[in-house]
Amino acid sequence: MPDLKSMTPEELEVYFKELGQPKFRAMQVFRWLHQGVESFDGMTNLPKALREKLKAECTLTVPKVERKQVSNLDGTIKYLWRLGDGNCVETVLMRYRHGNTVCVSSQVGCNMGCVFCASTLGGKVRDLTPAEILDQVIFTKKDSGEAISNIVMMGIGEPLDNFDHVLRFLTLVNHPEGINIGMRHISLSTCGLVNKIDKLAQLGLQLTLSVSLHAPDDETRSRLMPVNRSVGVDLLMETCRRYFETTGRRISYEYAMVDGVNDGDEQADQLSQLLKGQPGHVNLIPLNEVAESPLKPSRRVRQFQQRLESHGVTATVRRKLGGDIDASCGQLRRKRIMEGETHTPEEGST
Ligand code: SAH
């Protein structure tokens, strides 16, 4: 069944042409879909017969709020959405001075196996469709009534492991007749799939690429991130350098700080060495503790930051939002799975 929300306006034009419909139907339907219409009957400016035909022939994804948690500390909202097939994914709305940011998931679960991450504990169940990634923005906007100015692909999943759907999502969310978020307001975070980073570079998009580095040496990085066992820090950094040269866009390096594992001064020195001669920025993330993991948050975040800065590397510490609502991605879905499927869906803040 065609999934119209995953289609570009040009593809919709072809689809409606085949149905013998005028060209303008494509944009009418595109607008409805991107506004979060919940049924084909809701497309009130379409002829009744066409609505019936679409109802019979097409799918329309409408995620349901399985849980919604609102932080009392900073107004962060975390949604757990139930998808058409019963799987759940998380989306977080964060409020910053420069505007609201939505953090979206790209897969149900994840295969990358990073030891500190809750999203990967049960492996990957499936990729999200372009419409399902887009829905997280559309329905977060609709449910919260908030304007959205930035998107980060830092939720559940490895976006570059779902490359084609993520690319299509970016095209759709960027469209002026839809949500209309500029590429410069979008960040995509990857664990470092080098072939896909090269492929992305060729597209020359103006988005910000964030690379989850988390350690400056192979031994530590392989311990934290199994993906490093096949790629290695040197090849990753070479690929990042190439990405910058091709796109002119600086990379942001994420570094989750783990007590006694990657937070020593010598590691800050190594990291500075690694970034030498390459414009980049380090984002230090205080580790969010995951119940299933023995890793603890570092107590040396500021010292580490100062050490980097003493070498001329710019480093910021990520502000923790939604600390009272398990807002780091993967935790809410995980909790839901652990509680079992018999739980009654609930809504509202906690
Ligand atoms: N698959 C992508 C997106 C993952 S989530 C990636 O690997 O980049 C975005 C960031 O959160 C990544 O840098 C990820 O490593 C980090 N992260 C995951 N679990 C974390 C935790 N428990 N504490 C701190 N950062 C975490």
Short mmCIF file of C-alpha atoms and ligand atoms in Angstrom, two decimals:
data_model
loop_
_atom_site.label_atom_id
_atom_site.label_comp_id
_atom_site.label_asym_id
_atom_site.label_seq_id
_atom_site.Cartn_x
_atom_site.Cartn_y
_atom_site.Cartn_z
CA MET A 1 0.00 0.00 0.00
CA PRO A 2 1.45 3.41 -0.92
CA ASP A 3 2.60 5.51 2.04
CA LEU A 4 1.90 9.01 0.78
CA LYS A 5 3.61 10.71 3.74
CA SER A 6 6.94 9.15 2.78
CA MET A 7 6.64 10.65 -0.73
CA THR A 8 8.11 13.90 -2.03
CA PRO A 9 5.75 16.39 -3.73
CA GLU A 10 7.13 15.29 -7.10
CA GLU A 11 6.30 11.66 -6.35
CA LEU A 12 2.83 12.64 -5.18
CA GLU A 13 2.30 14.43 -8.49
CA VAL A 14 3.11 11.22 -10.35
CA TYR A 15 0.81 9.25 -8.06
CA PHE A 16 -2.16 11.59 -8.53
CA LYS A 17 -1.53 11.87 -12.25
CA GLU A 18 -1.88 8.10 -12.47
CA LEU A 19 -5.21 8.41 -10.67
CA GLY A 20 -6.30 10.93 -13.30
CA GLN A 21 -6.31 13.76 -10.76
CA PRO A 22 -5.18 17.36 -11.36
CA LYS A 23 -1.60 18.26 -10.42
CA PHE A 24 -2.61 20.49 -7.49
CA ARG A 25 -3.91 17.49 -5.55
CA ALA A 26 -0.31 16.56 -4.74
CA MET A 27 0.32 19.74 -2.77
CA GLN A 28 -3.13 19.67 -1.13
CA VAL A 29 -2.42 16.21 0.22
CA PHE A 30 1.19 17.02 1.10
CA ARG A 31 0.00 19.93 3.27
CA TRP A 32 -2.62 17.81 5.05
CA LEU A 33 -0.13 15.07 5.79
CA HIS A 34 2.49 17.45 7.12
CA GLN A 35 -0.09 19.14 9.35
CA GLY A 36 -0.79 15.80 11.01
CA VAL A 37 -4.19 14.94 9.54
CA GLU A 38 -5.40 11.77 11.27
CA SER A 39 -7.65 10.30 8.58
CA PHE A 40 -8.26 10.64 4.86
CA ASP A 41 -11.76 11.88 5.73
CA GLY A 42 -10.05 14.83 7.38
CA MET A 43 -8.77 16.02 3.99
CA THR A 44 -11.88 18.08 3.53
CA ASN A 45 -10.91 19.83 0.30
CA LEU A 46 -10.66 16.54 -1.61
CA PRO A 47 -13.66 15.10 -3.48
CA LYS A 48 -15.42 12.40 -1.45
CA ALA A 49 -14.73 9.73 -4.06
CA LEU A 50 -11.01 10.45 -3.97
CA ARG A 51 -10.97 10.31 -0.16
CA GLU A 52 -12.65 6.90 -0.34
CA LYS A 53 -10.12 5.68 -2.89
CA LEU A 54 -7.16 6.83 -0.78
CA LYS A 55 -8.70 5.25 2.29
CA ALA A 56 -8.95 1.92 0.48
CA GLU A 57 -5.55 2.06 -1.19
CA CYS A 58 -3.09 3.93 1.02
CA THR A 59 -1.63 3.68 4.50
CA LEU A 60 -1.75 6.66 6.84
CA THR A 61 0.55 6.55 9.86
CA VAL A 62 -0.83 8.13 13.01
CA PRO A 63 1.35 7.44 16.06
CA LYS A 64 -0.49 7.28 19.39
CA VAL A 65 0.80 8.81 22.61
CA GLU A 66 1.68 5.77 24.70
CA ARG A 67 3.22 7.94 27.41
CA LYS A 68 3.95 11.60 27.81
CA GLN A 69 6.17 12.95 30.55
CA VAL A 70 6.72 16.62 31.26
CA SER A 71 9.75 17.67 33.29
CA ASN A 72 8.97 19.86 36.28
CA LEU A 73 12.51 21.18 36.12
CA ASP A 74 12.72 22.65 32.61
CA GLY A 75 9.54 21.81 30.67
CA THR A 76 11.22 19.12 28.55
CA ILE A 77 8.54 16.81 27.14
CA LYS A 78 9.23 13.19 26.40
CA TYR A 79 6.86 11.21 24.21
CA LEU A 80 6.70 7.46 23.87
CA TRP A 81 4.82 6.88 20.61
CA ARG A 82 3.08 3.66 19.72
CA LEU A 83 3.47 2.92 16.02
CA GLY A 84 1.02 1.09 13.76
CA ASP A 85 2.60 -2.31 14.42
CA GLY A 86 2.70 -1.86 18.20
CA ASN A 87 6.40 -0.94 18.45
CA CYS A 88 7.31 2.15 20.44
CA VAL A 89 9.84 4.93 19.87
CA GLU A 90 10.79 8.04 21.83
CA THR A 91 10.88 11.71 20.93
CA VAL A 92 12.01 14.54 23.19
CA LEU A 93 11.05 18.21 22.95
CA MET A 94 13.66 20.44 24.59
CA ARG A 95 13.33 24.13 25.22
CA TYR A 96 16.37 26.28 24.67
CA ARG A 97 16.76 30.03 24.58
CA HIS A 98 17.39 29.78 20.82
CA GLY A 99 14.15 27.84 20.25
CA ASN A 100 12.59 24.44 20.69
CA THR A 101 14.50 21.38 19.59
CA VAL A 102 13.00 18.00 18.82
CA CYS A 103 15.14 14.89 19.23
CA VAL A 104 13.90 12.11 16.94
CA SER A 105 14.49 8.36 16.72
CA SER A 106 15.46 6.72 13.44
CA GLN A 107 15.03 3.01 14.24
CA VAL A 108 13.13 0.79 16.66
CA GLY A 109 16.09 -0.27 18.82
CA CYS A 110 19.67 -0.27 17.54
CA ASN A 111 22.31 -2.77 16.46
CA MET A 112 25.40 -0.76 17.33
CA GLY A 113 25.83 -2.18 20.84
CA CYS A 114 27.42 0.81 22.62
CA VAL A 115 27.80 -0.40 26.20
CA PHE A 116 26.51 2.78 27.89
CA CYS A 117 23.37 3.13 25.76
CA ALA A 118 19.86 1.99 26.69
CA SER A 119 18.60 2.03 23.08
CA THR A 120 20.69 -0.91 21.95
CA LEU A 121 19.93 -3.36 24.77
CA GLY A 122 17.44 -5.44 22.78
CA GLY A 123 19.10 -4.93 19.37
CA LYS A 124 17.36 -3.43 16.34
CA VAL A 125 13.76 -4.44 15.71
CA ARG A 126 13.36 -2.53 12.44
CA ASP A 127 14.07 0.70 10.59
CA LEU A 128 11.55 3.52 10.80
CA THR A 129 9.96 4.66 7.54
CA PRO A 130 10.48 8.27 6.43
CA ALA A 131 6.86 8.97 7.47
CA GLU A 132 7.44 7.52 10.93
CA ILE A 133 10.50 9.72 11.50
CA LEU A 134 8.60 12.75 10.19
CA ASP A 135 5.55 11.91 12.33
CA GLN A 136 7.63 12.43 15.45
CA VAL A 137 8.12 16.07 14.46
CA ILE A 138 4.59 16.58 13.15
CA PHE A 139 2.80 15.07 16.15
CA THR A 140 5.15 16.52 18.77
CA LYS A 141 4.39 19.92 17.25
CA LYS A 142 0.67 19.20 17.12
CA ASP A 143 0.34 17.71 20.59
CA SER A 144 2.50 20.30 22.36
CA GLY A 145 1.25 23.29 20.36
CA GLU A 146 4.86 24.50 20.30
CA ALA A 147 6.82 25.92 17.38
CA ILE A 148 9.82 23.83 16.44
CA SER A 149 13.01 25.40 15.19
CA ASN A 150 15.64 22.68 15.43
CA ILE A 151 15.87 18.94 14.95
CA VAL A 152 18.49 16.57 16.28
CA MET A 153 18.69 12.98 15.11
CA MET A 154 19.98 11.76 18.43
CA GLY A 155 17.15 9.52 19.56
CA ILE A 156 16.90 5.75 19.35
CA GLY A 157 18.80 4.13 16.47
CA GLU A 158 21.76 4.78 14.19
CA PRO A 159 20.55 7.18 11.49
CA LEU A 160 23.25 6.22 8.99
CA ASP A 161 22.21 2.57 9.35
CA ASN A 162 18.84 3.67 7.93
CA PHE A 163 20.42 5.95 5.35
CA ASP A 164 17.81 6.16 2.58
CA HIS A 165 14.84 6.68 4.89
CA VAL A 166 16.73 9.29 6.92
CA LEU A 167 17.70 11.15 3.76
CA ARG A 168 14.12 11.15 2.59
CA PHE A 169 13.01 12.39 6.02
CA LEU A 170 15.48 15.27 5.75
CA THR A 171 14.12 16.24 2.33
CA LEU A 172 10.54 16.14 3.61
CA VAL A 173 11.07 18.04 6.88
CA ASN A 174 13.05 20.68 5.01
CA HIS A 175 10.23 21.39 2.52
CA PRO A 176 8.81 24.95 2.64
CA GLU A 177 5.22 23.69 2.34
CA GLY A 178 5.73 21.27 5.22
CA ILE A 179 7.51 21.66 8.56
CA ASN A 180 10.15 23.79 6.83
CA ILE A 181 13.21 23.32 9.04
CA GLY A 182 16.40 24.58 7.39
CA MET A 183 19.29 22.11 7.05
CA ARG A 184 21.46 24.35 9.23
CA HIS A 185 18.96 23.74 12.02
CA ILE A 186 19.33 19.97 11.80
CA SER A 187 21.99 17.80 13.47
CA LEU A 188 22.59 14.17 12.70
CA SER A 189 24.52 12.03 15.15
CA THR A 190 26.38 8.88 14.15
CA CYS A 191 28.52 6.28 15.91
CA GLY A 192 30.87 6.60 12.93
CA LEU A 193 29.85 4.45 9.95
CA VAL A 194 32.64 5.68 7.68
CA ASN A 195 31.26 4.56 4.31
CA LYS A 196 27.99 6.28 5.06
CA ILE A 197 29.76 9.44 6.26
CA ASP A 198 31.52 9.55 2.86
CA LYS A 199 28.20 9.01 1.10
CA LEU A 200 26.62 11.81 3.12
CA ALA A 201 29.53 14.14 2.33
CA GLN A 202 28.87 13.71 -1.38
CA LEU A 203 25.40 15.18 -0.90
CA GLY A 204 26.88 18.40 0.52
CA LEU A 205 24.00 19.03 2.92
CA GLN A 206 24.31 21.97 5.25
CA LEU A 207 23.32 19.98 8.33
CA THR A 208 25.64 19.51 11.31
CA LEU A 209 27.25 16.11 11.59
CA SER A 210 27.86 14.95 15.15
CA VAL A 211 30.22 12.05 15.60
CA SER A 212 30.06 9.98 18.77
CA LEU A 213 33.74 9.64 19.54
CA HIS A 214 33.71 8.91 23.28
CA ALA A 215 37.39 7.90 23.39
CA PRO A 216 40.61 8.98 21.65
CA ASP A 217 42.26 5.55 21.47
CA ASP A 218 41.20 2.23 19.96
CA GLU A 219 41.41 0.23 23.15
CA THR A 220 39.00 2.45 25.10
CA ARG A 221 36.74 3.16 22.14
CA SER A 222 36.39 -0.51 21.23
CA ARG A 223 35.50 -1.25 24.83
CA LEU A 224 32.71 1.33 24.77
CA MET A 225 31.64 1.02 21.13
CA PRO A 226 31.88 -2.36 19.35
CA VAL A 227 31.63 -0.53 16.00
CA ASN A 228 35.21 0.64 16.60
CA ARG A 229 36.56 -2.91 16.30
CA SER A 230 36.09 -2.86 12.54
CA VAL A 231 36.82 0.80 11.82
CA GLY A 232 39.24 2.27 14.34
CA VAL A 233 39.88 5.82 15.46
CA ASP A 234 42.42 6.67 12.73
CA LEU A 235 40.14 5.75 9.85
CA LEU A 236 37.22 7.52 11.53
CA MET A 237 39.20 10.74 11.97
CA GLU A 238 40.48 10.55 8.40
CA THR A 239 36.87 10.21 7.21
CA CYS A 240 35.81 13.16 9.37
CA ARG A 241 38.59 15.29 7.93
CA ARG A 242 37.43 14.38 4.43
CA TYR A 243 33.85 15.22 5.39
CA PHE A 244 34.92 18.70 6.45
CA GLU A 245 36.99 19.22 3.31
CA THR A 246 34.10 18.16 1.07
CA THR A 247 31.25 19.98 2.82
CA GLY A 248 32.98 22.86 4.61
CA ARG A 249 30.91 21.97 7.67
CA ARG A 250 32.63 21.57 11.03
CA ILE A 251 32.00 18.35 12.87
CA SER A 252 30.81 18.24 16.43
CA TYR A 253 32.37 15.40 18.44
CA GLU A 254 30.30 13.89 21.21
CA TYR A 255 32.14 12.56 24.22
CA ALA A 256 30.11 10.88 26.98
CA MET A 257 32.18 11.09 30.12
CA VAL A 258 32.54 7.81 31.97
CA ASP A 259 34.15 7.60 35.38
CA GLY A 260 37.66 6.12 35.23
CA VAL A 261 37.27 4.98 31.61
CA ASN A 262 37.75 7.94 29.28
CA ASP A 263 38.04 10.97 31.59
CA GLY A 264 41.77 11.13 32.39
CA ASP A 265 44.04 14.08 31.59
CA GLU A 266 46.12 11.91 29.29
CA GLN A 267 42.95 11.15 27.31
CA ALA A 268 42.17 14.85 27.04
CA ASP A 269 45.70 15.32 25.71
CA GLN A 270 45.25 12.50 23.20
CA LEU A 271 41.89 13.89 22.10
CA SER A 272 43.43 17.32 21.51
CA GLN A 273 46.16 15.68 19.45
CA LEU A 274 43.53 13.90 17.38
CA LEU A 275 41.66 17.11 16.58
CA LYS A 276 44.77 19.11 15.71
CA GLY A 277 44.55 20.94 12.43
CA GLN A 278 40.89 20.20 12.04
CA PRO A 279 38.18 22.70 12.94
CA GLY A 280 35.83 20.86 15.23
CA HIS A 281 34.09 21.17 18.50
CA VAL A 282 33.82 18.76 21.42
CA ASN A 283 30.53 18.31 23.22
CA LEU A 284 31.10 16.65 26.58
CA ILE A 285 28.06 14.69 27.74
CA PRO A 286 27.74 13.82 31.41
CA LEU A 287 26.95 10.08 31.30
CA ASN A 288 23.35 9.18 31.99
CA GLU A 289 23.34 6.12 34.14
CA VAL A 290 21.59 3.12 32.63
CA ALA A 291 20.36 0.54 35.15
CA GLU A 292 21.74 -2.40 33.13
CA SER A 293 25.27 -0.95 32.91
CA PRO A 294 27.97 -0.74 35.62
CA LEU A 295 29.40 2.47 34.10
CA LYS A 296 29.24 5.59 36.26
CA PRO A 297 29.23 9.29 35.32
CA SER A 298 32.61 10.98 35.40
CA ARG A 299 33.44 13.36 38.25
CA ARG A 300 36.05 15.16 36.18
CA VAL A 301 33.95 16.83 33.47
CA ARG A 302 35.12 20.40 34.21
CA GLN A 303 38.78 19.40 34.59
CA PHE A 304 38.61 17.51 31.31
CA GLN A 305 37.01 20.50 29.59
CA GLN A 306 39.70 22.84 30.96
CA ARG A 307 42.45 20.48 29.86
CA LEU A 308 41.04 20.45 26.31
CA GLU A 309 40.76 24.21 26.30
CA SER A 310 44.35 24.56 27.48
CA HIS A 311 45.26 22.87 24.20
CA GLY A 312 43.07 25.26 22.21
CA VAL A 313 40.21 22.80 21.64
CA THR A 314 36.73 24.27 22.08
CA ALA A 315 34.62 22.10 24.35
CA THR A 316 31.18 22.60 25.80
CA VAL A 317 29.36 20.57 28.41
CA ARG A 318 25.90 19.43 27.39
CA ARG A 319 23.25 20.73 29.72
CA LYS A 320 21.18 17.96 31.18
CA LEU A 321 17.49 18.50 30.44
CA GLY A 322 14.57 16.44 31.69
CA GLY A 323 16.64 14.85 34.46
CA ASP A 324 13.44 13.89 36.31
CA ILE A 325 11.79 12.06 33.40
CA ASP A 326 14.36 9.57 32.05
CA ALA A 327 14.82 11.93 29.12
CA SER A 328 17.90 10.30 27.67
CA CYS A 329 16.75 8.31 24.72
CA GLY A 330 16.05 4.64 24.93
CA GLN A 331 15.26 4.67 28.63
CA LEU A 332 11.50 5.09 28.37
CA ARG A 333 11.07 2.48 25.65
CA ARG A 334 13.25 0.11 27.67
CA LYS A 335 11.18 0.69 30.80
CA ARG A 336 8.02 -0.03 28.82
CA ILE A 337 9.44 -3.30 27.51
CA MET A 338 10.58 -4.39 30.98
CA GLU A 339 7.12 -3.70 32.41
CA GLY A 340 5.58 -5.99 29.81
CA GLU A 341 2.90 -5.40 27.27
CA THR A 342 -0.07 -5.69 29.63
CA HIS A 343 0.37 -2.23 31.08
CA THR A 344 -2.51 0.17 30.45
CA PRO A 345 -1.39 3.11 28.34
CA GLU A 346 -1.32 6.31 30.32
CA GLU A 347 -0.99 9.92 29.42
CA GLY A 348 -0.01 13.05 31.30
CA SER A 349 2.97 14.40 33.14
CA THR A 350 4.76 12.68 35.96
N1 SAH B 1 23.41 6.29 16.92
C1 SAH B 1 23.74 7.70 17.01
C2 SAH B 1 22.72 8.46 17.84
C3 SAH B 1 22.74 7.99 19.25
S1 SAH B 1 22.13 8.99 20.57
C4 SAH B 1 25.12 7.86 17.60
O1 SAH B 1 25.71 6.88 18.03
O2 SAH B 1 25.63 8.97 17.60
C5 SAH B 1 23.04 10.46 20.64
C6 SAH B 1 24.23 10.49 21.60
O3 SAH B 1 23.92 10.07 22.92
C7 SAH B 1 25.37 9.63 21.12
O4 SAH B 1 26.55 10.37 21.19
C8 SAH B 1 25.37 8.52 22.13
O5 SAH B 1 26.61 7.90 22.19
C9 SAH B 1 24.98 9.26 23.38
N2 SAH B 1 24.52 8.41 24.48
C10 SAH B 1 23.85 7.25 24.43
N3 SAH B 1 23.63 6.76 25.66
C11 SAH B 1 24.16 7.65 26.53
C12 SAH B 1 24.25 7.70 27.95
N4 SAH B 1 23.76 6.74 28.72
N5 SAH B 1 24.86 8.78 28.50
C13 SAH B 1 25.36 9.76 27.71
N6 SAH B 1 25.32 9.76 26.38
C14 SAH B 1 24.73 8.71 25.78
#
